[in-house]
Structures are given as structure tokens and as C-alpha cells.
Amino acid sequence: MVQNITSFTKIVGIFGNPVAHSLSPIMHNGWFSENKLNYAYLAFDILPKDLKDAVRSIRTLNIAGVNVTVPHKVEIMKYLDKTDEDAKKIGSVNTVVNKKGVLYGTNTDWQGFITDLKQKKVNLKNKNILVVGAGGAAKAILYALNKLKVKKIFLTSRTLSNAENTAKKYKNISCIDIAKIPKDFLKNIDCLVNCSTCGMKKEDKFPFAIKEFNKNIIFYDIIYNKNTPFKKFAVKNGITFFSGEGMLICQGAVSFKYWTGIFPDIKSAFYVLSSRS
């Protein structure tokens, strides 16, 4: 952790709501310490109605940059000065860099997802994928899946129209009403990716009924540090399951480099976070 806060300490952080569960401060402050950088990473719980003012404060307080999480990844784009091509194509931002008062938005989520899959030796090329959720995180995952050359993507969310709007950019995505998913739908699905908030609350339940599924299916839940309905179902049924710690670390490393110019030790973060989850 940062041991000596001085008048020269640079501040970075994360904007979200809720954000108290975030492991990003532990991860990034660990990297700052390892690299002897005079930075401190803080968590900022920002209500949607306060997002515009929060973005303005990045300039006012000379914050070096922020990560962005639920529910601000899409909305924040309208308050930034510039966004790169990846963020524009995806339609969401998860990393902001303050360059002398000019706020740049980018998206490292898709890179984190792909890197984590490679580390786990998961190959999704020519596979059928079901993505649950249609918000900012889902947009990055869909972008990544197309980079990975998957065969077919099915997209569902609590509101079908949201899924349909998100899918417009792509030719290989079919939207499906979450209330009408057949109980045997997962028989032909190779990987389910949860990008929704289902699992953030203890009372959340699996969003649709399942009776039959592909015995080789993989569940990948981008939510981390929580026993989500997807994790419970996977454990109960012997399904290979991955939670979002790996994606968090891999995308965070790219953000870290944007702010500091240094790519941190990913392995050290895995060690630290595994002891916390």
C-alpha cells in the first residue's frame, strides 16, 4: 500500500454505485507500492444524478484518472472530452485518463476478458455464446467475442429492447426474451457469460429456468467476490465456472499502464486478491 501520502501524491480511483465491494483499491495500491509510485487509489460511490459533477471534479481536483463501473460506463461518455476508437465502437468507457485537464475515455474490459480467457486456456472460436445483460459491461464483452471469432452470440437481458439496441452493431447476434428462454436452450451453448447485475444482491435468483445443458458448457460471471446464482448453479451441476477476478486484474493492468506508463505484475495481483475473495 501507499505508505507516505504527500502533497505530490497523485490520486486515481473508481467511480461506481455500489462500489464498497470493489477490490480495485487493493489491487492498484499494491501495484503502486511494488513499483514505488507516489499514487493512491480510492473508491468513489457516485450516484447517477451526481455523475456529471463527479467527472468535473476529475479536472478540478487534478485526479490522474479513474476506472468506471456499474452503472456509469455508458453515461460517462457524454461528459468526456475524447474517447478512443475502441470505446466508440463498444459504446462504453471503463477507464478515464486526465491529460492536463483533457479527459480521455477508453475501454480495457474487452482486453481484460480476452487476456483472462487465454490465461485459462479457453478457446471460444466457432463456439455458441449466451450473454446475459446488455449494459456497458456486456458491450465490451460482445466486442471481445467478435474479436475472438465466435460462431454465434445470443443476447438476453431483463428488458428485451435494451438487448436489441445493444445488438444493432453486430450481424451475428440474436436477441432472446429472457422470459421465453426454453429450458433446454443451453444444450447448444458452449459458454454463458453473465454481464448483468444478477448476483450483486443476496436475494438475486437465476434469471431463467434450466433443465438441460451442454455437459461441456462454461459459465463465466464477470461479477467477482460474490456467490452469485450463476456460481451456485455451476457448482451444483458440475459446470466449469470462472468469476470476474481474472478479468478485473487483466483490465486493471491495462488501466494502470495508461495512468503510469508501467505494466504491472499480474501474478502478484492474483495472489493478493485470491486471499481476499
Coordinates of C-alpha atoms in Angstrom, one line a residue, residues 38-270:
N38 CA 3.6 8.0 -5.4
Y39 CA -0.1 7.3 -6.2
A40 CA -3.2 6.4 -4.2
Y41 CA -6.3 4.7 -5.5
L42 CA -9.6 5.5 -3.9
A43 CA -13.2 4.2 -4.3
F44 CA -15.8 6.9 -5.0
D45 CA -19.5 5.9 -4.6
I46 CA -21.2 8.1 -7.2
L47 CA -25.0 8.3 -7.6
P48 CA -26.2 8.6 -11.2
K49 CA -27.5 12.1 -10.6
D50 CA -24.1 13.2 -9.5
L51 CA -22.0 11.7 -12.3
K52 CA -21.6 14.9 -14.3
D53 CA -20.3 16.8 -11.2
A54 CA -18.0 13.8 -10.4
V55 CA -16.5 13.9 -13.8
R56 CA -16.0 17.7 -13.5
S57 CA -14.2 17.0 -10.2
I58 CA -11.5 15.0 -12.0
R59 CA -10.3 18.2 -13.6
T60 CA -10.9 20.4 -10.6
L61 CA -9.0 18.1 -8.2
N62 CA -6.4 17.1 -10.8
I63 CA -7.2 13.4 -10.4
A64 CA -4.9 11.5 -12.7
G65 CA -7.7 9.1 -13.9
V66 CA -10.5 6.8 -12.8
N67 CA -11.9 3.4 -13.6
V68 CA -15.7 3.3 -14.2
T69 CA -18.0 0.6 -13.2
V70 CA -21.8 -0.1 -12.9
P71 CA -23.9 1.9 -13.6
H72 CA -21.8 4.7 -15.2
K73 CA -19.9 3.1 -18.1
V74 CA -22.3 4.3 -20.9
E75 CA -23.5 7.6 -19.3
I76 CA -20.0 8.9 -18.6
M77 CA -19.1 9.1 -22.3
K78 CA -21.2 12.3 -22.8
Y79 CA -19.1 14.1 -20.2
L80 CA -15.6 13.3 -21.6
D81 CA -13.6 15.4 -24.0
K82 CA -12.4 12.5 -26.1
T83 CA -12.9 8.7 -26.5
D84 CA -10.7 6.3 -28.5
E85 CA -11.9 4.1 -31.3
D86 CA -12.4 1.0 -29.2
A87 CA -14.6 2.9 -26.7
K88 CA -16.6 4.4 -29.5
K89 CA -17.2 1.0 -31.2
I90 CA -18.1 -0.6 -27.9
G91 CA -20.3 2.2 -26.7
S92 CA -18.9 2.3 -23.1
V93 CA -15.9 3.5 -21.1
N94 CA -14.3 1.9 -18.1
T95 CA -11.1 4.0 -17.9
V96 CA -10.6 7.7 -17.9
V97 CA -7.2 9.4 -18.2
N98 CA -6.7 13.1 -17.3
K99 CA -4.1 14.6 -19.6
K100 CA -3.5 18.2 -18.4
G101 CA -7.2 18.7 -17.9
V102 CA -8.4 16.9 -21.1
L103 CA -10.3 13.8 -20.2
Y104 CA -9.8 10.8 -22.4
G105 CA -12.1 7.7 -22.3
T106 CA -11.1 4.2 -23.3
N107 CA -12.3 0.7 -22.6
T108 CA -9.9 -2.0 -21.2
D109 CA -12.7 -4.5 -20.2
W110 CA -12.6 -6.3 -23.6
Q111 CA -8.8 -6.7 -23.4
G112 CA -9.1 -8.0 -19.8
F113 CA -11.7 -10.6 -20.9
I114 CA -9.6 -11.9 -23.8
T115 CA -6.4 -12.0 -21.8
D116 CA -8.1 -13.9 -18.9
L117 CA -9.6 -16.4 -21.3
K118 CA -6.1 -17.0 -22.8
Q119 CA -4.6 -17.5 -19.4
K120 CA -7.3 -20.0 -18.6
K121 CA -6.8 -21.7 -22.0
V122 CA -10.4 -21.2 -23.0
N123 CA -10.8 -21.0 -26.8
L124 CA -14.2 -19.7 -27.9
K125 CA -13.5 -19.6 -31.7
N126 CA -16.5 -21.0 -33.6
K127 CA -18.5 -21.5 -30.3
N128 CA -22.1 -20.5 -29.4
I129 CA -22.3 -18.0 -26.6
L130 CA -25.1 -16.7 -24.5
V131 CA -24.5 -13.3 -23.0
V132 CA -26.8 -12.2 -20.1
G133 CA -27.1 -8.4 -19.7
A134 CA -27.0 -5.6 -22.2
G135 CA -25.3 -2.7 -20.3
G136 CA -21.8 -1.2 -20.6
A137 CA -20.0 -4.4 -19.5
A138 CA -21.9 -6.5 -22.0
K139 CA -21.0 -4.1 -24.8
A140 CA -17.3 -4.7 -24.1
I141 CA -17.8 -8.5 -23.9
L142 CA -19.7 -8.6 -27.2
Y143 CA -16.8 -6.6 -28.8
A144 CA -14.3 -9.1 -27.4
L145 CA -16.3 -12.1 -28.5
N146 CA -16.3 -10.8 -32.1
K147 CA -12.6 -10.4 -31.9
L148 CA -12.4 -14.0 -30.8
K149 CA -14.4 -15.1 -33.9
V150 CA -17.1 -16.9 -32.1
K151 CA -19.8 -18.7 -34.2
K152 CA -23.0 -17.2 -32.8
I153 CA -24.0 -14.9 -29.9
F154 CA -27.3 -14.9 -28.2
L155 CA -28.1 -11.9 -26.1
T156 CA -30.7 -11.6 -23.4
S157 CA -31.5 -9.1 -20.6
R158 CA -34.3 -8.1 -18.3
T159 CA -35.5 -5.6 -20.9
L160 CA -35.6 -7.1 -24.4
S161 CA -35.4 -3.7 -26.1
N162 CA -32.1 -3.0 -24.4
A163 CA -30.7 -6.2 -25.8
E164 CA -32.0 -5.3 -29.2
N165 CA -30.4 -1.8 -29.1
T166 CA -27.1 -3.2 -28.0
A167 CA -27.1 -5.9 -30.7
K168 CA -27.6 -3.5 -33.6
K169 CA -23.9 -3.1 -34.2
Y170 CA -23.4 -6.7 -34.9
K171 CA -24.5 -9.2 -37.5
N172 CA -24.0 -12.4 -35.6
I173 CA -26.2 -11.6 -32.5
S174 CA -29.7 -12.9 -31.9
C175 CA -31.7 -11.4 -29.1
I176 CA -33.9 -13.6 -27.0
D177 CA -36.6 -12.7 -24.4
I178 CA -35.3 -13.8 -21.0
A179 CA -38.8 -14.8 -20.0
K180 CA -39.1 -17.1 -23.0
I181 CA -35.8 -18.9 -22.9
P182 CA -36.5 -22.7 -23.4
K183 CA -35.5 -24.9 -20.5
D184 CA -33.2 -26.9 -22.9
F185 CA -31.7 -23.8 -24.6
L186 CA -28.2 -24.3 -23.0
K187 CA -27.9 -27.7 -24.8
N188 CA -26.4 -26.0 -27.8
I189 CA -24.5 -23.2 -25.9
D190 CA -20.7 -23.6 -25.3
C191 CA -20.3 -20.6 -22.9
L192 CA -22.6 -18.5 -20.8
V193 CA -21.3 -15.0 -19.9
N194 CA -23.1 -13.1 -17.2
C195 CA -22.7 -9.3 -17.7
S196 CA -25.8 -8.4 -15.8
T197 CA -26.0 -7.2 -12.1
C198 CA -27.7 -10.5 -11.2
G199 CA -25.7 -11.6 -8.2
M200 CA -24.9 -8.2 -6.8
K201 CA -27.7 -8.7 -4.2
K202 CA -28.1 -11.7 -1.9
E203 CA -31.7 -12.2 -2.9
D204 CA -30.9 -12.4 -6.7
K205 CA -32.0 -15.6 -8.3
F206 CA -31.1 -17.4 -11.6
P207 CA -32.9 -15.4 -14.3
F208 CA -34.4 -18.3 -16.2
A209 CA -35.2 -22.0 -15.8
I210 CA -32.7 -24.6 -16.9
K211 CA -33.4 -28.4 -17.2
E212 CA -30.9 -29.4 -19.8
F213 CA -27.5 -28.1 -20.8
N214 CA -24.3 -28.9 -22.7
K215 CA -22.2 -31.0 -20.4
N216 CA -19.1 -29.1 -21.6
I217 CA -20.6 -25.6 -21.1
I218 CA -18.5 -23.0 -19.3
F219 CA -20.0 -20.3 -17.1
Y220 CA -18.1 -17.0 -16.9
D221 CA -19.5 -14.5 -14.5
I222 CA -17.8 -11.1 -14.6
I223 CA -19.1 -10.4 -11.1
Y224 CA -16.4 -11.3 -8.6
N225 CA -16.1 -11.8 -4.8
K226 CA -19.8 -12.9 -4.6
N227 CA -21.6 -16.2 -4.5
T228 CA -23.8 -15.4 -7.5
P229 CA -26.7 -17.5 -8.8
F230 CA -24.6 -18.5 -11.7
K231 CA -21.8 -19.7 -9.5
K232 CA -24.3 -21.7 -7.3
F233 CA -25.8 -23.3 -10.4
A234 CA -22.4 -24.2 -11.8
V235 CA -21.1 -25.7 -8.6
K236 CA -24.3 -27.7 -8.0
N237 CA -24.2 -29.1 -11.6
G238 CA -20.5 -29.7 -12.0
I239 CA -20.1 -26.9 -14.6
T240 CA -16.8 -25.3 -15.2
F241 CA -17.1 -21.8 -13.7
F242 CA -14.9 -18.7 -13.8
S243 CA -15.6 -15.5 -11.9
G244 CA -14.5 -12.0 -12.8
E245 CA -11.3 -11.7 -10.7
G246 CA -9.2 -12.6 -13.7
M247 CA -10.9 -10.1 -16.0
L248 CA -10.7 -7.4 -13.2
I249 CA -6.9 -7.9 -12.9
C250 CA -6.2 -8.1 -16.6
Q251 CA -8.2 -5.0 -17.5
G252 CA -6.8 -3.2 -14.4
A253 CA -3.3 -3.8 -15.6
V254 CA -4.0 -2.0 -18.9
S255 CA -5.6 0.9 -17.0
F256 CA -2.6 1.1 -14.7
K257 CA -0.3 1.4 -17.8
Y258 CA -2.5 4.2 -19.2
W259 CA -2.0 6.2 -15.9
T260 CA 1.6 5.4 -15.1
G261 CA 3.3 4.1 -18.3
I262 CA 4.1 0.9 -16.4
F263 CA 2.6 -2.5 -17.0
P264 CA 2.3 -4.2 -13.5
D265 CA 2.8 -7.7 -12.3
I266 CA -0.4 -9.5 -12.9
K267 CA 0.6 -12.6 -11.0
S268 CA 1.1 -10.6 -7.8
A269 CA -2.4 -9.2 -8.0
F270 CA -3.8 -12.8 -8.5

